[in-house]
Tab-separated table of C-alpha atoms in Angstrom:
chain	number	residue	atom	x	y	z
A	3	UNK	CA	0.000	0.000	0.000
A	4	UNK	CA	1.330	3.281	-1.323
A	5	UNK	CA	2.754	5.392	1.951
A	6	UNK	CA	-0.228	8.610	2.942
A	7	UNK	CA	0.870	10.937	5.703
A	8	UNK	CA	-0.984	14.204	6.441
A	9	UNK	CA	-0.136	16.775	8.568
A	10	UNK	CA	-2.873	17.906	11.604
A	11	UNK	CA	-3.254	21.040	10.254
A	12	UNK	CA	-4.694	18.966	6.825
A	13	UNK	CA	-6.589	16.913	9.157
A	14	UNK	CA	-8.207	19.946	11.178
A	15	UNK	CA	-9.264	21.059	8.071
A	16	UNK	CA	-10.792	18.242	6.397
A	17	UNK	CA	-12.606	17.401	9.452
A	18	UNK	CA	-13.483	20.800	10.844
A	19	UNK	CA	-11.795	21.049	13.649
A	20	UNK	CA	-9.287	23.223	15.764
A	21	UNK	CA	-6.190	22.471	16.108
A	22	UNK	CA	-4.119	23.139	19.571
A	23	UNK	CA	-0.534	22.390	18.925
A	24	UNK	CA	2.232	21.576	16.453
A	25	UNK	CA	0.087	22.287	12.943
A	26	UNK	CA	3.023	20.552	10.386
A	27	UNK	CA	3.478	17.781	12.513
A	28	UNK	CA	3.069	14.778	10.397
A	29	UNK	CA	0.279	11.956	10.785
A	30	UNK	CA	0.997	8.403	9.002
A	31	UNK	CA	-2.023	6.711	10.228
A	32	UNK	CA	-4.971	5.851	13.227
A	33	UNK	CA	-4.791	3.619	15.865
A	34	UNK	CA	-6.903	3.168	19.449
A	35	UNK	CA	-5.261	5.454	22.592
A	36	UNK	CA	-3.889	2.388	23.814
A	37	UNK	CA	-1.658	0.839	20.412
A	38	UNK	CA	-1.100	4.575	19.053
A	39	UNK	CA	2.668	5.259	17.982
A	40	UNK	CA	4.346	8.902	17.978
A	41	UNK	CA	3.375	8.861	13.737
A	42	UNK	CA	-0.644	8.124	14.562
A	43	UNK	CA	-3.982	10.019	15.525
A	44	UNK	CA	-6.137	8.880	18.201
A	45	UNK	CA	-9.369	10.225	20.053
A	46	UNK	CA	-10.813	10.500	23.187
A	47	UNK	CA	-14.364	10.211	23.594
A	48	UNK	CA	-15.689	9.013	27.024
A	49	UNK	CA	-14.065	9.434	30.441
A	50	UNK	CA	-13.523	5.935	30.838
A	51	UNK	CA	-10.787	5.832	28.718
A	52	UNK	CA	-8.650	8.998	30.941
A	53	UNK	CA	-6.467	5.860	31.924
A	54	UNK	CA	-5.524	5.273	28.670
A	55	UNK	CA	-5.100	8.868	27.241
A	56	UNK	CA	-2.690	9.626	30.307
A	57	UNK	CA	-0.708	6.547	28.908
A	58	UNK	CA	-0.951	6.940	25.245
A	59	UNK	CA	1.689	7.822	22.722
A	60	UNK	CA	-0.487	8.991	19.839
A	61	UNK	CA	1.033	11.821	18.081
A	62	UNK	CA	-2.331	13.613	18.571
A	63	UNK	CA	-5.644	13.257	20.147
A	64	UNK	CA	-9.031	14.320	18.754
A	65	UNK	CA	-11.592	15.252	21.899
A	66	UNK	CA	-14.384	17.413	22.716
A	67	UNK	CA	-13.756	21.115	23.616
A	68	UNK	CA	-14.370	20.589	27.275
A	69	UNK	CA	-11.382	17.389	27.224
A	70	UNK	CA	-8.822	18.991	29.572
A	71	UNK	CA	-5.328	19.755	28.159
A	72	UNK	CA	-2.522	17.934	28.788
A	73	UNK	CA	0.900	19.223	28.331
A	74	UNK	CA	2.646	18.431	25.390
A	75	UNK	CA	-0.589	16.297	23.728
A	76	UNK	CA	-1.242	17.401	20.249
A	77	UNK	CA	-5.443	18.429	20.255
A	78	UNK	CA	-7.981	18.603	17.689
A	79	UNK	CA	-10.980	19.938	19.349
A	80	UNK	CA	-14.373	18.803	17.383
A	81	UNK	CA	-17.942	18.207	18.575
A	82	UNK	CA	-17.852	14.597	17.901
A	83	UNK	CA	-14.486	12.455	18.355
A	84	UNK	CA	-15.570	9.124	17.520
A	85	UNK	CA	-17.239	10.626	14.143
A	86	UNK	CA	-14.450	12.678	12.788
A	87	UNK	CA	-12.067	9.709	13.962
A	88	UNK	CA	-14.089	7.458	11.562
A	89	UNK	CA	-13.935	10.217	8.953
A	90	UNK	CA	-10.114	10.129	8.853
A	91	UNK	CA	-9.758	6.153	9.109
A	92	UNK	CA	-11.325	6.269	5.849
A	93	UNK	CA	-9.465	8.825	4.415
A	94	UNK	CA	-5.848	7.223	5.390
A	95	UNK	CA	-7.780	3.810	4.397
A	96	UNK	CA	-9.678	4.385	1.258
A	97	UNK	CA	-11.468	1.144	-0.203
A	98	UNK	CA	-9.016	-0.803	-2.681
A	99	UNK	CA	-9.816	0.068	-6.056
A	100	UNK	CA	-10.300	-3.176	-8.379
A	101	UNK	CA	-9.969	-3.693	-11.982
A	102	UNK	CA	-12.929	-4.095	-14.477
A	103	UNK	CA	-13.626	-6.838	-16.196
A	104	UNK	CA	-14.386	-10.508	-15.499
A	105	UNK	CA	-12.204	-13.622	-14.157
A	106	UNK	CA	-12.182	-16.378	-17.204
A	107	UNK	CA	-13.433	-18.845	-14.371
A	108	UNK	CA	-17.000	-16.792	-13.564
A	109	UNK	CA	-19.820	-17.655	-15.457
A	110	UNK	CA	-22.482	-15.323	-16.920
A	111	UNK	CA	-25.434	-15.931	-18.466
A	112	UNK	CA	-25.503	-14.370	-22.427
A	113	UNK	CA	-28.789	-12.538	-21.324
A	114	UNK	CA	-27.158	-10.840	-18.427
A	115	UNK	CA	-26.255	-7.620	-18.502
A	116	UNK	CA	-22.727	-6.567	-16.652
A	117	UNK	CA	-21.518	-3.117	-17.100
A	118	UNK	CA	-17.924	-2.827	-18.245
A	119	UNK	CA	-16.758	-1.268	-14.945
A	120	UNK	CA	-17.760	-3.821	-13.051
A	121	UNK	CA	-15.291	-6.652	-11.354
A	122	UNK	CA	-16.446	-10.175	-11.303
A	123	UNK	CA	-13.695	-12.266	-8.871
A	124	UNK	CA	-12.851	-16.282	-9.785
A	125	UNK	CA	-16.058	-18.636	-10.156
A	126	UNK	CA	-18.747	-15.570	-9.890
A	127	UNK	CA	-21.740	-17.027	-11.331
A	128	UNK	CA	-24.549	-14.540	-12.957
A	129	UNK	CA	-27.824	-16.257	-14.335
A	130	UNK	CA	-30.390	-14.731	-17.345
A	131	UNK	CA	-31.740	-11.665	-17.025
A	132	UNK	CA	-29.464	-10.683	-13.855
A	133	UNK	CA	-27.963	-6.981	-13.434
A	134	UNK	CA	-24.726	-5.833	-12.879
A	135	UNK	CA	-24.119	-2.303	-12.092
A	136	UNK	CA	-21.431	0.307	-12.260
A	137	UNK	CA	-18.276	-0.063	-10.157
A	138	UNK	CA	-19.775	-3.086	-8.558
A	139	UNK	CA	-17.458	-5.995	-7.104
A	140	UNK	CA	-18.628	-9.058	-6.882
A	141	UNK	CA	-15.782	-11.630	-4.738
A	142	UNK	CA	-14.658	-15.196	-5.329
A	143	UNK	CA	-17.934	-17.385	-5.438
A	144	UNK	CA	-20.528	-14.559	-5.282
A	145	UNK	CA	-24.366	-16.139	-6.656
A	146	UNK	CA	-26.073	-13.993	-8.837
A	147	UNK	CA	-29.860	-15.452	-9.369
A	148	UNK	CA	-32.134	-15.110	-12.414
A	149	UNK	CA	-33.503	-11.315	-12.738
A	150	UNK	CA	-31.600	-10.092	-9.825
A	151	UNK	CA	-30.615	-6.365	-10.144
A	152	UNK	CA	-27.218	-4.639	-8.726
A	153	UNK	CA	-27.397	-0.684	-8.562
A	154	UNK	CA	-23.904	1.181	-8.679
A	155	UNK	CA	-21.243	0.488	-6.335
A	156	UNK	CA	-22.283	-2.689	-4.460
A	157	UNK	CA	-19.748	-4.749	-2.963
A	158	UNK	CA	-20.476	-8.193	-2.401
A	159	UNK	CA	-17.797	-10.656	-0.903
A	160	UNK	CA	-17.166	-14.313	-1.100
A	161	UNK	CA	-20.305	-16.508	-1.133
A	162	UNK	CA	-22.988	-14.018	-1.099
A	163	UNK	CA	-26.088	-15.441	-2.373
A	164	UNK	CA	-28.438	-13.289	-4.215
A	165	UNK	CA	-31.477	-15.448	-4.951
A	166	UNK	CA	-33.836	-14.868	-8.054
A	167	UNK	CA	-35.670	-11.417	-8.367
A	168	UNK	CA	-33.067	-9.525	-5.514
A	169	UNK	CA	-32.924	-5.910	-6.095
A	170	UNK	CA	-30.093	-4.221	-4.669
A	171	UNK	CA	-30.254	-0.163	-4.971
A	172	UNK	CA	-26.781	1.780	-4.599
A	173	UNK	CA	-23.846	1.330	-2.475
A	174	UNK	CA	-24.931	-1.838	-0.856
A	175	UNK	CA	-22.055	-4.020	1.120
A	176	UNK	CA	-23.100	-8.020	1.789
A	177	UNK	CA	-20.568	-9.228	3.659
A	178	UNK	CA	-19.160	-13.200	3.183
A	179	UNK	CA	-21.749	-15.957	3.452
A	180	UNK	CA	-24.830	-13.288	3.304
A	181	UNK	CA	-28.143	-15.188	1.978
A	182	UNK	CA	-30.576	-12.763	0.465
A	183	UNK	CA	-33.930	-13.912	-0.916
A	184	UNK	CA	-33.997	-17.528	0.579
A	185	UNK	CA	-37.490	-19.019	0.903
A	186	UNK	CA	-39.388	-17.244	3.894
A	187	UNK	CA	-40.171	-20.201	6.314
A	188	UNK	CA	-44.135	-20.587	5.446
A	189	UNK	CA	-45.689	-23.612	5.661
A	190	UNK	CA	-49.575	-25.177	6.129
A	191	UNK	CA	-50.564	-28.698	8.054
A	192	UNK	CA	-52.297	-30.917	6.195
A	193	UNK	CA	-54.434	-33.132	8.823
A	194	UNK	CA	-54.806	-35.894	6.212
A	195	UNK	CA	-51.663	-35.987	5.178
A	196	UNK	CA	-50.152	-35.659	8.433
A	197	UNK	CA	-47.620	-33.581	6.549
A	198	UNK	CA	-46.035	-29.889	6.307
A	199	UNK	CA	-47.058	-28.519	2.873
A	200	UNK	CA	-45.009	-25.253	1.606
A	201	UNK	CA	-46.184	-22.128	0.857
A	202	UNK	CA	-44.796	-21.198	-2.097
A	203	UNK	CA	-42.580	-18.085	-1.706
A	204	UNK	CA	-43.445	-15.987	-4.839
A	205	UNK	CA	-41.882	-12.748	-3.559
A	206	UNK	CA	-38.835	-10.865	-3.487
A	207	UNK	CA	-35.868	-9.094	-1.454
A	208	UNK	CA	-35.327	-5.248	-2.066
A	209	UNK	CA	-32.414	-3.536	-0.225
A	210	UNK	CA	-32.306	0.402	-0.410
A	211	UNK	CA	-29.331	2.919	-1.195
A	212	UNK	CA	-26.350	2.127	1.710
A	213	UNK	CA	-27.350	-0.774	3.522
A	214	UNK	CA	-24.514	-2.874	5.327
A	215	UNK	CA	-25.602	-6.733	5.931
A	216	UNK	CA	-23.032	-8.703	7.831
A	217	UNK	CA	-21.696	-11.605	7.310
A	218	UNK	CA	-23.469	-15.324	7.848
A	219	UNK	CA	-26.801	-12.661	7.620
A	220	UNK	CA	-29.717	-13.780	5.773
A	221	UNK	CA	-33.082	-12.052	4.728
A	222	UNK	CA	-35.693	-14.260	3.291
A	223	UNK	CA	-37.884	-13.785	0.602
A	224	UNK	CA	-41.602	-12.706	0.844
A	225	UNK	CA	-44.420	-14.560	0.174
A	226	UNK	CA	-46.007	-12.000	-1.836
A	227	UNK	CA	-45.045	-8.671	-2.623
A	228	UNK	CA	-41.311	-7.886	-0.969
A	229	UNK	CA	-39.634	-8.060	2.023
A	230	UNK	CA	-37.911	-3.989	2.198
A	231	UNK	CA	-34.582	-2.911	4.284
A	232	UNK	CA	-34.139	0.621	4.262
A	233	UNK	CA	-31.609	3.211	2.970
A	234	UNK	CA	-28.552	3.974	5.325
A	235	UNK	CA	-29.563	0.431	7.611
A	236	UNK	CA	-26.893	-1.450	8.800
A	237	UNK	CA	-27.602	-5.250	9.862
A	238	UNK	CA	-24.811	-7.396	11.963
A	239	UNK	CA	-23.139	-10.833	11.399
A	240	UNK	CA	-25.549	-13.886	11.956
A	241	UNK	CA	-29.057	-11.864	12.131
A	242	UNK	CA	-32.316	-13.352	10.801
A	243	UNK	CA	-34.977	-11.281	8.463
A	244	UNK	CA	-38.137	-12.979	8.046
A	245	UNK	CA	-40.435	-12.930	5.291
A	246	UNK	CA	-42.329	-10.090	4.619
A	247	UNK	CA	-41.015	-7.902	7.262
A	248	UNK	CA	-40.457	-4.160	6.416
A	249	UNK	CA	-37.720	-2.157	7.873
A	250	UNK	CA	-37.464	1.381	7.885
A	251	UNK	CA	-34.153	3.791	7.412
A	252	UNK	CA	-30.998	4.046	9.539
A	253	UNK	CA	-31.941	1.104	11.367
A	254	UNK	CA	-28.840	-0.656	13.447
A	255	UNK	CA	-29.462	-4.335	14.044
A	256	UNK	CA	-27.106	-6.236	15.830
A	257	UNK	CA	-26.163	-9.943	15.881
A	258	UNK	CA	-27.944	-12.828	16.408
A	259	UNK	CA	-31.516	-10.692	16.258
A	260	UNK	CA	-34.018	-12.838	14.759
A	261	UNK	CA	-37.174	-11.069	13.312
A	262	UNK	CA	-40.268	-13.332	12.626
A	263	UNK	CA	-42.442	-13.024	9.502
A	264	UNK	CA	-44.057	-9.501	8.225
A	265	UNK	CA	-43.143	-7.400	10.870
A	266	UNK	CA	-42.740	-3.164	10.539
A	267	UNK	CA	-40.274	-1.568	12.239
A	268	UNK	CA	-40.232	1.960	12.041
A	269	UNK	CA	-37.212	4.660	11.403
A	270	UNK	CA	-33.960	5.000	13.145
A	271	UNK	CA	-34.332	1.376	15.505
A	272	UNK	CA	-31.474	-0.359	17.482
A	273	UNK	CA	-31.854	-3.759	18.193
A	274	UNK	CA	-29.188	-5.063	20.246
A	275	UNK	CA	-27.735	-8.523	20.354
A	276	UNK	CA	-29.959	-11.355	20.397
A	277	UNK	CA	-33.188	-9.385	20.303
A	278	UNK	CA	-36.086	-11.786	18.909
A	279	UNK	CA	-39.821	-9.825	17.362
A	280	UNK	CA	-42.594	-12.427	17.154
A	281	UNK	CA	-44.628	-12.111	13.842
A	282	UNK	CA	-47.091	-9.410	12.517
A	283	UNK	CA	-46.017	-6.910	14.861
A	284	UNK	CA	-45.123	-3.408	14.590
A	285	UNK	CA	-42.026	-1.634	15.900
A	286	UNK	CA	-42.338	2.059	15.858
A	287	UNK	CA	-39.771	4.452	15.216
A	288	UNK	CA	-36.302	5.545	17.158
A	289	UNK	CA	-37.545	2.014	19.288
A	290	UNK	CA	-34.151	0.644	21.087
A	291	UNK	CA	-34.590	-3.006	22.598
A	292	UNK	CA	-31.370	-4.010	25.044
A	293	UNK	CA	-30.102	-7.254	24.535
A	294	UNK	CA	-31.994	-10.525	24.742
A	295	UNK	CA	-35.253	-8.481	24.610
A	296	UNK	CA	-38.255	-10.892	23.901
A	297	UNK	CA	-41.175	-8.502	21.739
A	298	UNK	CA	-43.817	-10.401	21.968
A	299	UNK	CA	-46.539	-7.094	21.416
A	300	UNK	CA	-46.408	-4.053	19.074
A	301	UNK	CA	-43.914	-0.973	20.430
A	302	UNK	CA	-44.421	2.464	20.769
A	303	UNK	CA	-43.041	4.961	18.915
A	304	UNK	CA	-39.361	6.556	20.845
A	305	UNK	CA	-39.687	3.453	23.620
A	306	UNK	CA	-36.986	1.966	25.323
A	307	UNK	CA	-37.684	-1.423	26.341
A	308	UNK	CA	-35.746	-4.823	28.093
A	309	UNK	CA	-36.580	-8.003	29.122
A	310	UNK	CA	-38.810	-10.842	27.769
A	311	UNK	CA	-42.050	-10.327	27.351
A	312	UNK	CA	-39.890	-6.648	26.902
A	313	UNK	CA	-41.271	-4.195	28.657
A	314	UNK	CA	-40.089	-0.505	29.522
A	315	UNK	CA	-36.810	-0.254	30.331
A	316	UNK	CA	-36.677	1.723	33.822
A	317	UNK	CA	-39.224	-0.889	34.638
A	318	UNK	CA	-37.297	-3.393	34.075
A	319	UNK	CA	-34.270	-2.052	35.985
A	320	UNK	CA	-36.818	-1.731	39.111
A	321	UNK	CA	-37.880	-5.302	39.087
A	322	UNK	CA	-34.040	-6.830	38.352
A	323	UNK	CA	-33.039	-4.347	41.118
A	324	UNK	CA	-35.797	-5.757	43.417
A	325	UNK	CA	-35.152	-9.725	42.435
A	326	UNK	CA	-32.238	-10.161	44.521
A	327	UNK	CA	-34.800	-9.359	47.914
A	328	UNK	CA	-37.380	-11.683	46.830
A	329	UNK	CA	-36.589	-14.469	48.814
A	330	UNK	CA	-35.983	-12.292	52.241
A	331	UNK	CA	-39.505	-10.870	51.009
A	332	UNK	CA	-41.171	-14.346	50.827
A	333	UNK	CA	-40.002	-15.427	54.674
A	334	UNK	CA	-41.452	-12.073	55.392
A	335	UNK	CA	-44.953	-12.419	53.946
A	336	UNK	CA	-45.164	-15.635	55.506
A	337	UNK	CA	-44.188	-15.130	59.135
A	338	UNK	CA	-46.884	-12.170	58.716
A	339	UNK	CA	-49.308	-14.921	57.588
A	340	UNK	CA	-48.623	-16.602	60.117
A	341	UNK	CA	-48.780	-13.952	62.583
A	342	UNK	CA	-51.898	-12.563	61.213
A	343	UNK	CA	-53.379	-16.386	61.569
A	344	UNK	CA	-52.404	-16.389	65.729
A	345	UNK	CA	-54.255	-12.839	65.882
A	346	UNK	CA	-57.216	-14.342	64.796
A	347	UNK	CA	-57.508	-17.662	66.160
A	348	UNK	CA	-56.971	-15.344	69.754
A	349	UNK	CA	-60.181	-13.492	68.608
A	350	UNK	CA	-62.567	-16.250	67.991
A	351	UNK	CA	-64.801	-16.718	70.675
């Protein structure tokens, strides 16, 4: 990789920041407060980490205005360290930039269309009518089904699996493994049969502008019509999307969550690890479950909610904060039963 320094004056500037200390000193890359050299940038975002900022040997530090000075640190003040940190990890690590054209080992259909600056890896396979779009990369073993559609700039790495009918809009990322338009899990007992008999799956998968899907990640199919993940959503390794089920924008869903058929969740959720939605419900919007959170009923628009079935969350902090004195409680309720039965067995006649 071609050497990229930049000195924190260029840095202040291309993040909007302010600079408090040696301007032309030179930065040759990022790194956490604690594995920063004297050549790298760090930041400083939470208070928790003082130990580790007293100890560091970053170059420079990027941290809130109110961050107190230390002597001899190199600052950049900005409103939001963690954000403009992120902003210059990608600039000092821009995405590689792969040829056009396609490996002699992929295989695409005659009636698929692939536009010429487009990179399909070693044993890509692309079937009839499928799309490939601008600048897209598709990795070593990458499954492109019948009539699936690729907008610009999608990046999908080994062994994604786009299933017939898939439409991908721009700047999508599938990450390794990533299943998207498997059949949604719909099936009808027959009582004379004594047998499960499928439902056919006749819909499809559409995934808006910017969406991140981790890897091992799969989103099934619909039944009818489409099962929809919105623009700017970002979906962890090893998560489950059932048929059907709608989600809105800048959604963050973390891993292991595992959403049951044609559910709607609303704008802006967090779902933390391990979060499971039972069917037909709806999620509203800005909704953040905590971990392990059961949602067994529809959710409230701006809730915060915990537990299983999940319920609000400063509830839920009262009763696990209470648990521990439940079994001191119990003696107590019964040695007042009992009490209460000497008072009035002395009060018969």
């Amino acid at each position: 990789m071609k050497a990229f320094s930049k000195t924190l004056g260029e840095i202040a500037q291309f993040i909007g920041g302010k600079i408090e200390g040696e301007a032309q000193a030179q930065v040759k890359g990022v790194a956490n407060l604690e594995s920063a050299d004297q050549t790298q940038l760090s930041y400083f975002a939470s208070p928790r980490y003082k130990k580790a900022l007293l100890s560091t040997r970053a170059l420079a530090v990027l941290a809130r205005e109110n961050a107190p000075p230390i002597e001899g640190m190199n600052w950049i003040r900005v409103a939001n360290p963690t954000l403009a940190f992120a902003q210059v990890a990608h600039w000092f690590n821009p995405r590689p930039q792969w040829p056009p054209g396609i490996d002699a080992s992929a295989r695409v259909h005659p009636e698929a269309q692939i536009h010429p600056s487009a990179c399909l890896m070693a044993n890509v396979f692309v079937d009839k009518g499928a799309v490939v779009g601008a600048r897209c990369v598709l990795f070593p073993g990458v499954f492109i089904g019948e009539g699936a559609k690729l907008g610009e700039e999608c990046w999908l790495y080994p062994h994604v699996v786009l299933r017939e009918g898939v439409l991908l809009a721009d700047r999508v990322t599938l990450h390794a493994g990533a299943i998207i338009g498997a059949d949604g899990f719909g099936y009808v007992f027959d009582v004379e049969q004594k047998k499960h008999t499928k439902i056919p799956q006749l819909g499809i998968v559409r995934i808006e502008d910017d969406v991140e899907i981790g890897a091992g990640s799969c989103i099934d199919r619909a039944t009818h019509g489409e099962t929809l993940i919105g623009r700017g959503t970002k979906i962890d390794n090893l998560v489950q999307i059932g048929h059907n089920v709608r989600i809105g924008p800048l959604g963050l869903i973390c891993g292991q969550v595992g959403i049951a058929g044609s559910v709607t969740i609303g704008e802006g959720v967090v779902l933390a690890g391990q979060v499971g939605i039972a069917d037909h419900l709806s999620i509203g919007n800005r909704v953040i479950a905590s971990a392990q959170s059961g949602i067994a009923r529809n959710v409230e628009d701006g809730a915060l909610v915990s537990g299983f079935n999940a319920f609000r969350h400063a509830d839920w902090l009262k009763f696990m904060l209470s648990a521990h004195k439940l079994p001191e409680l119990l003696k107590e309720v019964n040695r007042l039963k009992r009490r209460l039965e000497e008072l009035e067995k002395k009060e018969l006649p």
